[in-house]
Coordinates of C-alpha atoms and ligand atoms in Angstrom, one line a residue:
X7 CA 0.0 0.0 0.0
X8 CA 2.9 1.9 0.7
X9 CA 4.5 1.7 -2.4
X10 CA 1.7 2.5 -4.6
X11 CA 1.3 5.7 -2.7
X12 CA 4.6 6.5 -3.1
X13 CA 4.9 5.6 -6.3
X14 CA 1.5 8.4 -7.4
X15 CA 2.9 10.8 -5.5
X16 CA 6.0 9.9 -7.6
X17 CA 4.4 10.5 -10.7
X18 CA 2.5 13.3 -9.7
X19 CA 5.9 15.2 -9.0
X20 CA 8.0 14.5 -11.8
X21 CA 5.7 15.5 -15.1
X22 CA 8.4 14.6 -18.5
X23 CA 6.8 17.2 -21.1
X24 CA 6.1 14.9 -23.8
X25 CA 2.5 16.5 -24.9
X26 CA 0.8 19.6 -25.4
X27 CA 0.3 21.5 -21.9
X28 CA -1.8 24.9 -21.1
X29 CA -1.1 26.3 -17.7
X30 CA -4.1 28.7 -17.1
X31 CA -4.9 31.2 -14.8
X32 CA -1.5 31.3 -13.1
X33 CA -1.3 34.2 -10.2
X34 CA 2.2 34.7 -10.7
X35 CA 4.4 33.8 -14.3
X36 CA 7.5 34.7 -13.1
X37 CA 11.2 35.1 -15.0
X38 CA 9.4 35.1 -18.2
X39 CA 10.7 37.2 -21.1
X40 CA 12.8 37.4 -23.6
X41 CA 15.2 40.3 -22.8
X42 CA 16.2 39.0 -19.4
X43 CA 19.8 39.6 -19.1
X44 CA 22.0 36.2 -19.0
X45 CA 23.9 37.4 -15.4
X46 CA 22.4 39.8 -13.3
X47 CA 24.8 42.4 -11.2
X48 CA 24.3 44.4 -8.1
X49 CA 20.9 46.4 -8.3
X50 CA 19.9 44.7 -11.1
X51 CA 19.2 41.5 -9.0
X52 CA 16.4 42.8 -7.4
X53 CA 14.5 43.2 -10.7
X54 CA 12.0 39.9 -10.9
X55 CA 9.7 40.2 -14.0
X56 CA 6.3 38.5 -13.0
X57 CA 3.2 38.4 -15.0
X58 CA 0.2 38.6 -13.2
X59 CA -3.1 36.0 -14.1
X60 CA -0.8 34.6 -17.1
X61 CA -0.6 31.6 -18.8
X62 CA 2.1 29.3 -20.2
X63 CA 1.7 26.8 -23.2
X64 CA 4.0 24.0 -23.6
X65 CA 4.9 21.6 -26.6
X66 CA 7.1 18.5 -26.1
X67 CA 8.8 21.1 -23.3
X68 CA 9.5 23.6 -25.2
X69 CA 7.7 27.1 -24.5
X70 CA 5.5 28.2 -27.1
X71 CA 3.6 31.0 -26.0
X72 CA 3.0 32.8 -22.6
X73 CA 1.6 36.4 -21.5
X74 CA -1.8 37.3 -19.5
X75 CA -5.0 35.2 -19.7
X76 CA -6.6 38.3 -22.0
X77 CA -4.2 38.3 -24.3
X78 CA -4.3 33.6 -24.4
X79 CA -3.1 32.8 -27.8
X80 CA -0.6 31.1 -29.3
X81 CA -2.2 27.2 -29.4
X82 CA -3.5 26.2 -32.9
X83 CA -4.5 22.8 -32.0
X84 CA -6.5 22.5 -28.9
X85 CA -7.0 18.8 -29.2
X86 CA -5.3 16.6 -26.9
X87 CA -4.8 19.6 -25.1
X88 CA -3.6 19.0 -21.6
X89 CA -4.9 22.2 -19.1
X90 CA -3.2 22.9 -15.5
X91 CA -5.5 25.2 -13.9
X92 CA -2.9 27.2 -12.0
X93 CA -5.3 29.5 -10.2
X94 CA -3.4 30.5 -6.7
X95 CA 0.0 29.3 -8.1
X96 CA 3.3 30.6 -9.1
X97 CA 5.0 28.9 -12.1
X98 CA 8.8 29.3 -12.1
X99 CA 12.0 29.0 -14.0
X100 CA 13.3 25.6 -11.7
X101 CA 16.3 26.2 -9.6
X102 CA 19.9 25.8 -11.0
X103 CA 22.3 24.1 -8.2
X104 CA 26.2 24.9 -9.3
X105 CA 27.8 23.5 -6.8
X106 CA 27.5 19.9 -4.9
X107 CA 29.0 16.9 -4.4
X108 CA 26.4 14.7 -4.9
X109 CA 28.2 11.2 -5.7
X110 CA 29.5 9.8 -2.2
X111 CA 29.3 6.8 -0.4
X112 CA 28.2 7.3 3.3
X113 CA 26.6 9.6 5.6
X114 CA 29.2 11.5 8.1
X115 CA 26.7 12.2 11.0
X116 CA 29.7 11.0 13.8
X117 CA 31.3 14.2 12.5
X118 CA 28.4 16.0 13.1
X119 CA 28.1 14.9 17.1
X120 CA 32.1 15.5 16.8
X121 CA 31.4 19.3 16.2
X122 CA 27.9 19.5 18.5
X123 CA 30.8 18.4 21.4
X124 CA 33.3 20.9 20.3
X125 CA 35.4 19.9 17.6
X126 CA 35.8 22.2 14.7
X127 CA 35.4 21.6 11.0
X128 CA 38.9 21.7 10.6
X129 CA 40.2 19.7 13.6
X130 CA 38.0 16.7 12.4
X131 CA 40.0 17.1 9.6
X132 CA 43.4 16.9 10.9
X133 CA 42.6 13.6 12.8
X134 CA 42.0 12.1 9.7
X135 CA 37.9 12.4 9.4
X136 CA 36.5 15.0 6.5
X137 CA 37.4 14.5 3.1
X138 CA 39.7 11.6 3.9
X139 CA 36.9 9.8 5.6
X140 CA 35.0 9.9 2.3
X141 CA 37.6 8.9 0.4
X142 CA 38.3 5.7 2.6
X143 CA 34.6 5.0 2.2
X144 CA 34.5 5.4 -1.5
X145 CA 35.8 2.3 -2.4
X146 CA 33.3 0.3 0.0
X147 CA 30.3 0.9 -3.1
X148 CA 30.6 -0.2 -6.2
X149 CA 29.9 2.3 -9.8
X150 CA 26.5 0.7 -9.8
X151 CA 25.7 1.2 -6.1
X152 CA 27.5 4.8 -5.9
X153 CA 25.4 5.3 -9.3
X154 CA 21.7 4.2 -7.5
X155 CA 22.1 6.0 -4.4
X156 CA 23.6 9.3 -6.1
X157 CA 20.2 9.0 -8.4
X158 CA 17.6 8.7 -5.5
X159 CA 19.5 11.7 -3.9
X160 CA 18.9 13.6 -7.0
X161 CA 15.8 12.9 -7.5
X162 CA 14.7 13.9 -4.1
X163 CA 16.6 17.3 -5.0
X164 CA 14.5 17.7 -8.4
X165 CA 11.4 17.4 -5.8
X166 CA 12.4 20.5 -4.2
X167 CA 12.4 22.1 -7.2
X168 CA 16.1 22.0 -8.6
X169 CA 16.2 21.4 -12.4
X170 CA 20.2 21.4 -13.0
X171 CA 23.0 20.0 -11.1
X172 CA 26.6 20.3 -10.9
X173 CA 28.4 17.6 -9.7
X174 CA 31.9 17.0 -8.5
X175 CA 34.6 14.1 -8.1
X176 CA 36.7 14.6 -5.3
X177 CA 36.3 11.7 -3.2
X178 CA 38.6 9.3 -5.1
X179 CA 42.1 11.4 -4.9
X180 CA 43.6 8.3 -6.5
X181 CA 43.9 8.0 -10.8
X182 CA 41.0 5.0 -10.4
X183 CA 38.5 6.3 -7.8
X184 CA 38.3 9.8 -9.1
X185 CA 37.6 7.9 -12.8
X186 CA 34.9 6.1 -10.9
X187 CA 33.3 8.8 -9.3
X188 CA 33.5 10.4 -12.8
X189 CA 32.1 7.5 -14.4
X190 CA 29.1 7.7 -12.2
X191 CA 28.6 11.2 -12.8
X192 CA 28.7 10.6 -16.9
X193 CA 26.1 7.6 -16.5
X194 CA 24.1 10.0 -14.0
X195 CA 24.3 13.1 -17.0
X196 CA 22.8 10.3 -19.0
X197 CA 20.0 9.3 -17.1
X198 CA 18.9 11.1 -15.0
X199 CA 15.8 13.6 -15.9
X200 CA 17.7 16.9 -15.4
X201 CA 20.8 19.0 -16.9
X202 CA 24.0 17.6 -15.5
X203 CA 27.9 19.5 -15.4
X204 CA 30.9 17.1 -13.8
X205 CA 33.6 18.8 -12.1
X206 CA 37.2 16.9 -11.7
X207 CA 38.2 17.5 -8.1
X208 CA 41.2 15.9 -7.9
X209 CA 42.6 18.1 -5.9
X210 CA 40.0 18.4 -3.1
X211 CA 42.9 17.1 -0.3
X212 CA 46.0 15.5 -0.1
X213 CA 45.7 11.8 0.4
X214 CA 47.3 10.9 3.4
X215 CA 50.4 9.1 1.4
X216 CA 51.3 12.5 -0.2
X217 CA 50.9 14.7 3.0
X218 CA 54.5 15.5 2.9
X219 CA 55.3 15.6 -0.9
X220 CA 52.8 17.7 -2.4
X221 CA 54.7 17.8 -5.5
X222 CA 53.7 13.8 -5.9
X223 CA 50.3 14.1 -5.5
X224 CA 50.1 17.3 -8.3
X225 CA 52.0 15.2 -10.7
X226 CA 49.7 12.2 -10.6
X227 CA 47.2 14.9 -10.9
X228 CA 48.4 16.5 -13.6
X229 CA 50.6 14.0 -15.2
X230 CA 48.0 10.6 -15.2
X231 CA 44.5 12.2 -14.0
X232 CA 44.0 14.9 -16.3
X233 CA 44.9 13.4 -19.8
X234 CA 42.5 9.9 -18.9
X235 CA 39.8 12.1 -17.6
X236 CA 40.0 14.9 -20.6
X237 CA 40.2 11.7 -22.9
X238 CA 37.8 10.1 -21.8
X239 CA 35.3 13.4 -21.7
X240 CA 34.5 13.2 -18.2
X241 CA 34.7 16.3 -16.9
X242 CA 33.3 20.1 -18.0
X243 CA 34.9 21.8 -15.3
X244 CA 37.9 21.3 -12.8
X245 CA 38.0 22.6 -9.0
X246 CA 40.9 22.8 -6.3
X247 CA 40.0 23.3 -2.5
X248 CA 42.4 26.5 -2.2
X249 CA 42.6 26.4 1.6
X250 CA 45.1 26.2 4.7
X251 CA 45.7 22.9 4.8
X252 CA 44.6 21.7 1.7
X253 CA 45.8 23.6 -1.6
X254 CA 47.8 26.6 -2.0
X255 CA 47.5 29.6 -4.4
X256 CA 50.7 28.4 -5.9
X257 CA 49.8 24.9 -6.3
X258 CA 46.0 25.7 -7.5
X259 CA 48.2 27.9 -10.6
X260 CA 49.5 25.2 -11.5
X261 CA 46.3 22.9 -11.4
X262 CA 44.2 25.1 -13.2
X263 CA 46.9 26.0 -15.5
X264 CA 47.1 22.2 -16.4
X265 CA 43.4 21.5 -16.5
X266 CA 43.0 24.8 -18.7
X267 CA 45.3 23.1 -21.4
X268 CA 42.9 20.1 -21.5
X269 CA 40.0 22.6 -21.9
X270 CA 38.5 22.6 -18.5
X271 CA 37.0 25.4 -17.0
X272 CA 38.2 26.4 -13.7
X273 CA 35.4 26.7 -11.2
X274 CA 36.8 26.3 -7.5
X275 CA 36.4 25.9 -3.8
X276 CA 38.3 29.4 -2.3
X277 CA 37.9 31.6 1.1
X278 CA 35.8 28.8 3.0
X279 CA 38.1 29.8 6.4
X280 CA 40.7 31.7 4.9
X281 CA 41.6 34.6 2.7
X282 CA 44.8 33.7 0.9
X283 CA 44.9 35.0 -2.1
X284 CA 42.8 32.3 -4.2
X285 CA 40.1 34.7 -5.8
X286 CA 42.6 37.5 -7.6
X287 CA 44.5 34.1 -8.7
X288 CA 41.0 31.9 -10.1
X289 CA 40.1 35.3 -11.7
X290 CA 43.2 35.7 -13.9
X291 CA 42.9 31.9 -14.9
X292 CA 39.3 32.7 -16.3
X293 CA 37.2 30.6 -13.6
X294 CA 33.9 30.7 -14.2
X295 CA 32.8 30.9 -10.6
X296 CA 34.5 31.2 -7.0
X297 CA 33.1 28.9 -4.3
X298 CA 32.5 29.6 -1.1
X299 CA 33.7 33.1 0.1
X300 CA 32.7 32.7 3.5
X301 CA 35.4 35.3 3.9
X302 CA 36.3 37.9 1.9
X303 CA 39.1 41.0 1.3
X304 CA 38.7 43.9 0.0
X305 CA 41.4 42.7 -2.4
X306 CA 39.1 39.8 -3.8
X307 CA 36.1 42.4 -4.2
X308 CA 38.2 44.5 -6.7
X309 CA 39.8 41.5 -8.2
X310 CA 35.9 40.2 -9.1
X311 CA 34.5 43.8 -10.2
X312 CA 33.8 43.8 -14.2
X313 CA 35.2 40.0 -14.2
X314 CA 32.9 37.0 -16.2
X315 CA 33.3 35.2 -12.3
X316 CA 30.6 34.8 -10.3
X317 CA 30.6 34.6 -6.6
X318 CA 28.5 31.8 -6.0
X319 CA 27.3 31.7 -1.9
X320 CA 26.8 28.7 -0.1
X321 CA 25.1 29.2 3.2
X322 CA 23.6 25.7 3.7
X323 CA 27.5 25.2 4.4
X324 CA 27.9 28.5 6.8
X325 CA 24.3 26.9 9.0
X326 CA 25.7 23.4 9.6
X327 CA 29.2 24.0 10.0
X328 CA 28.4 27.1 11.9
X329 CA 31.1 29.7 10.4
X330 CA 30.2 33.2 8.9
X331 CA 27.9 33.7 5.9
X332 CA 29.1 34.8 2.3
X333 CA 28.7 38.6 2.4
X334 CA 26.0 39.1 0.2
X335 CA 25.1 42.8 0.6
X336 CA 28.7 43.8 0.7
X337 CA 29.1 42.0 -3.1
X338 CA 25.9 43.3 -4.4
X339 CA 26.6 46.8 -3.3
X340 CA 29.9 46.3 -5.3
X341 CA 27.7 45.5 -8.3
X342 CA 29.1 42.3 -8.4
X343 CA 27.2 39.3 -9.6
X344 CA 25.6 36.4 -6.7
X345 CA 24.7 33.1 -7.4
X346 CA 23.6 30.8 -4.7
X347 CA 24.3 26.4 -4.6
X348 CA 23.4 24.4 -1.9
X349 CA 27.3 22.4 -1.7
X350 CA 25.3 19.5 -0.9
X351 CA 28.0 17.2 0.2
X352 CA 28.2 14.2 3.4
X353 CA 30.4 17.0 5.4
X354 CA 29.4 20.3 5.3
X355 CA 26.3 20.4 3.9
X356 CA 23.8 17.1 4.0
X357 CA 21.2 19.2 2.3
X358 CA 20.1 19.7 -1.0
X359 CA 17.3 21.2 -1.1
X360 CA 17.4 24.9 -2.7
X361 CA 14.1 26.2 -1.2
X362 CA 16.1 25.9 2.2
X363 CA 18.7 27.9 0.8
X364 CA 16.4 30.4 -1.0
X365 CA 14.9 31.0 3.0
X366 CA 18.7 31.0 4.4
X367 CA 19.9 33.5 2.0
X368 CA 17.4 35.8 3.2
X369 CA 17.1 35.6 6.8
X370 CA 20.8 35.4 7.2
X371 CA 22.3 37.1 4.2
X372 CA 20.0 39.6 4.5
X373 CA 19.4 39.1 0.2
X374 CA 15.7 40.2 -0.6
X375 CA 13.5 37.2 -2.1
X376 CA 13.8 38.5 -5.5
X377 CA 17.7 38.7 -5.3
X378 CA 17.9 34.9 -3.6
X379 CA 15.6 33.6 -6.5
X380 CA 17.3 35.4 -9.1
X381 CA 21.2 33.5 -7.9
X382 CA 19.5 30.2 -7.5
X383 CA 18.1 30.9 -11.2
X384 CA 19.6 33.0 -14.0
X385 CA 23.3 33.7 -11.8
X386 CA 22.9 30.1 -10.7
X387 CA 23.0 28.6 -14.3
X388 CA 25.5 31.3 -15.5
X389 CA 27.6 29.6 -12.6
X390 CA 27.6 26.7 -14.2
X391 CA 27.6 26.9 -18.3
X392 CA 23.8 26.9 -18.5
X393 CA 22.7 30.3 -19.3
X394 CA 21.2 29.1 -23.1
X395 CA 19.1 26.5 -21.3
X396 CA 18.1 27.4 -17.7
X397 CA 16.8 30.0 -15.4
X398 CA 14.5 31.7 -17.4
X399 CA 11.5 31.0 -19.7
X400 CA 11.4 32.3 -22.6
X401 CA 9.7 31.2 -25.9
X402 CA 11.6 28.2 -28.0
X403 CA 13.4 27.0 -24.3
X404 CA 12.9 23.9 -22.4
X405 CA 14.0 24.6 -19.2
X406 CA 12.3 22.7 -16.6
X407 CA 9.8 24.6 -14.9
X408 CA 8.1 24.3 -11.6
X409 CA 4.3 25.2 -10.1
X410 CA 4.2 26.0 -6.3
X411 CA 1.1 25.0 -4.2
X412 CA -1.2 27.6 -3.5
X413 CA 0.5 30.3 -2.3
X414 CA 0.0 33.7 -1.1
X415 CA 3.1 35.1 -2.6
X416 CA 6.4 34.3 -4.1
X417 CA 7.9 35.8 -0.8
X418 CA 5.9 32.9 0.8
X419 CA 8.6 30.3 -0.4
X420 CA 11.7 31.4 2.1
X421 CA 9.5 32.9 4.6
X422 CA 7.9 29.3 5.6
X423 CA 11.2 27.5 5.7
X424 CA 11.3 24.3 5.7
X425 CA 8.3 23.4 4.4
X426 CA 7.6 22.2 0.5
X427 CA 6.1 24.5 -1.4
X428 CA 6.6 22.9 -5.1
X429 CA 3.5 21.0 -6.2
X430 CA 4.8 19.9 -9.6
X431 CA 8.2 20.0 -11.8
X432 CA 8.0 19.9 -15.7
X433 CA 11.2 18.5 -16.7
Ligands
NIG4 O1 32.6 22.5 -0.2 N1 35.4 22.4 1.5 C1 35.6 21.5 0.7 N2 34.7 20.6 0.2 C2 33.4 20.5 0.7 C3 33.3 19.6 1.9 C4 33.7 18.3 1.7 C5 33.5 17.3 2.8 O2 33.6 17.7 4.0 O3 33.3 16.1 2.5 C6 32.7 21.8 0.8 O4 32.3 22.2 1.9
FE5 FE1 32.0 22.2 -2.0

C-alpha cells in the first residue's frame, strides 16, 4: 500500500513534457521574457519580471507561447490539449544548483556529534575524518551502487524544485576512484531527468600518502589524472580546494593552468576559512565561478569587479558547520554578480534542497526574495555553463519549470522555511 502511494505521488511530482500543456490562470508567471539579461549584477538583481493571471503553453517542453490570460493565444490545436489550472500558483524557472557533491558513499553524521561536542570543522579534519573519511569509504560501493544512491539523492533534489545539477569528483584522490566517481557522474548526465555538469576534483585534499610531498600528489594529478579524464570526456569543469591545509595559491596555478590546457573550466572551492589570495589568482585563470567566500578581502572584491566570475554563496554550508555567511550585501553593493548552490555534500552540507537555501539567503544574508531567487536561477546557471538553457523561460526554451502550491506570494517560499512548497516539476 505503501509503495503505490509513493509511487502516485511519484508520478505526480515529476511531469516529463512529452505533450501539449496549457497552464491557465497562473497568479504569478515569473522570469518570463525574452530580454532577461543572462547574469544579473548588483541592483539589477532585485529586478524579478512576473506576470500577473498569465498563462504558459508547452509543446514536447518547449515554450511556445505565454503572457496574460486576455491576451491567451498562441495554441493552434487545442485537441489533446492537456490544461493545468494554475489558479493561486506561481509557475517558475526551476532552480539551477552549481555546486554539490552529490556522488559519495556514506553519511558523516559521527562528525556532526564530533562538532555538537566541540570539535571544529577543521580539527576533524586533521585527525584524519573530513574529506579523507569519504575517500576511505568510497571504495566500499561499487559504480552501480554509488550510481543508484547518487540517483535517488537527485531525484529527491528535483522534488524540491532543482532542475540542473553540478556535480563533483573529489572523493577518489587516486587516478582509479576519481575515474569512478567520474564515471558515475557521466552515467548519471545520462540518465537522469535533469541538466547535469561534472567537475574533476582531484585536488580536493592530499591523500594521506602524499601529506609531505605535495609535488607527488600534483604530478599524478596532472601527469595521469588529467589526460585519462580529458580523454575520456568526463569532466566540463575542474576545481581545487584553495585552503590552509589543503591547496595553496601556488599549487591551485599550477592545477588550473594544467586543467586549462585540456579545456576545462576552472570553477573552484576558495575563502571557505581563509583569505589567501585564491580569488585574484582563479580570476586571472578565467574561472567561471569562485566557491565559497565565506570570507572575503577587499582585495578579492576589486579582483571580481567587471570579471565573467561569479561569486556563487553557499550558506547551507555556513548553518551546519556554523562559520560566517558569504557577504551578500557587501558583493551586491559592489555591483558584483551572486549566485547561490546548496554544496550538498556528506560533510558540510547534507542538504540539497534549494528552497532551504532560498529561505537561508534571506534571513541570514539579509538578500531580498527576489535577489535569492534570481542567484539560485539565471546567476545560478551562468555559474555553471547553462545560461542558453536554464533560469529563465522564454519562448523556443525547455528549461524545466516548476508550479508551487497555492501560495500567497512568491515571498511565501523562504519565509515558511522548511516546508515544500513545489506541487509539480516539468522536466
Ligand atoms: O565544499 N570544502 C571543501 N569541500 C566540501 C566539503 C567536503 C567534505 O567535508 O566532505 C565543501 O564544503
Ligand atoms: Fe564544495
Amino acid at each position: 500500500m505503501n509503495l503505490i502511494v509513493l509511487l502516485l505521488s511519484k508520478l505526480a511530482l515529476f511531469d516529463s513534457c512529452m505533450k501539449k500543456l496549457l497552464i491557465k490562470n497562473i497568479k504569478g508567471l515569473v522570469q518570463a521574457g525574452e530580454d532577461i539579461p543572462m547574469i544579473l549584477r548588483g541592483v539589477e538583481m532585485k529586478s524579478l519580471p512576473i506576470i500577473e493571471n498569465a498563462f504558459l503553453a508547452l509543446e514536447d517542453g518547449e515554450v511556445i507561447s505565454y503572457g496574460k490570460m486576455e491576451d491567451l493565444s498562441g495554441i493552434d490545436d487545442w485537441r489533446e490539449l492537456e490544461i493545468i489550472d494554475g489558479e493561486g500558483r506561481f509557475v517558475l524557472p526551476a532552480f539551477c544548483d552549481a555546486h554539490t557533491h552529490t556522488v559519495f558513499a556514506r553519511s558523516r553524521e559521527e562528525e556532526f556529534v564530533d562538532r555538537i561536542n566541540g570539535l571544529s570543522y577543521e580539527e576533524i579534519a586533521l585527525k584524519g575524518g573530513g574529506i579523507l573519511n569519504s575517500a576511505r569509504r568510497l571504495s566500499e560501493l561499487s559504480e552501480e551502487e554509488l550510481f543508484n544512491a547518487a540517483m535517488q539523492r537527485i531525484n529527491r533534489f528535483i522534488s524540491y524544485g532543482t532542475g540542473a545539477i553540478e556535480i563533483k569528483s573529489g572523493y577518489g584522490l587516486s587516478v582509479d576512484a576519481e575515474i569512478k566517481m567520474l564515471r558515475v557522474i557521466q552515467r548519471l548526465k545520462n540518465e537522469a531527468p535533469i541538466s547535469i555538469k561534472a567537475t574533476f576534483l582531484g585536488a580536493h585534499a592530499f591523500p594521506t600518502e602524499f601529506k609531505n610531498d605535495h609535488t607527488a600528489y600534483i604530478d599524478l594529478i596532472i601527469n595521469e589524472m588529467l589526460p585519462k579524464i580529458a580523454e575520456a570526456g568526463l569532466a566540463d569543469f575542474i576545481d581545487c580546494f584553495c585552503e590552509r591545509n589543503y591547496f595553496s595559491v601556488d599549487e591551485m596555478d599550477r592545477i588550473l593552468q594544467a586543467g586549462k590546457k585540456h579545456g576545462l573550466v576552472p570553477k573552484v572551492h576558495v575563502n571557505q576559512f581563509s583569505v589567501m589570495g585564491g580569488v585574484k589568482k582563479a580570476v586571472e585563470l578565467g574561472a567561471l565561478s569562485v566557491d565559497h567566500l565565506e570570507e572575503i578581502g577587499e582585495d578579492d572584491i576589486h579582483a571580481l569587479k567587471n570579471a565573467d566570475c561569479i561569486p556563487t554563496l553557499l550558506p547551507g554550508c555556513s548553518h551546519f558547520l556554523g562559520i560566517p555567511y558569504g557577504n551578500a550585501r557587501l558583493m551586491i553593493e559592489n555591483e558584483l554578480p551572486v549566485a547561490l548552490a546548496s554544496d550538498f555534500n556528506p560533510g558540510s552540507t547534507p542538504s540539497g534542497n534549494l528552497q532551504f537555501i532560498w529561505s537561508l539567503a534571506c534571513v541570514k544574508m539579509k538578500m531580498t526574495p527576489e535577489e535569492a531567487f534570481n542567484a539560485l536561477t539565471i546567476n545560478a546557471a551562468f555559474a555553471m555553463g547553462l545560461s542558453e538553457t536554464h533560469g529563465r523561460i522564454a519562448l523556443g526554451r525547455r528549461s524545466p519549470i516548476l508550479i508551487t502550491k497555492e501560495i500567497p506570494s512568491l515571498a511565501y517560499i523562504p519565509y515558511a522555511f522548511g516546508d515544500q512548497h513545489i506541487e509539480r516539476i516539468l522536466v
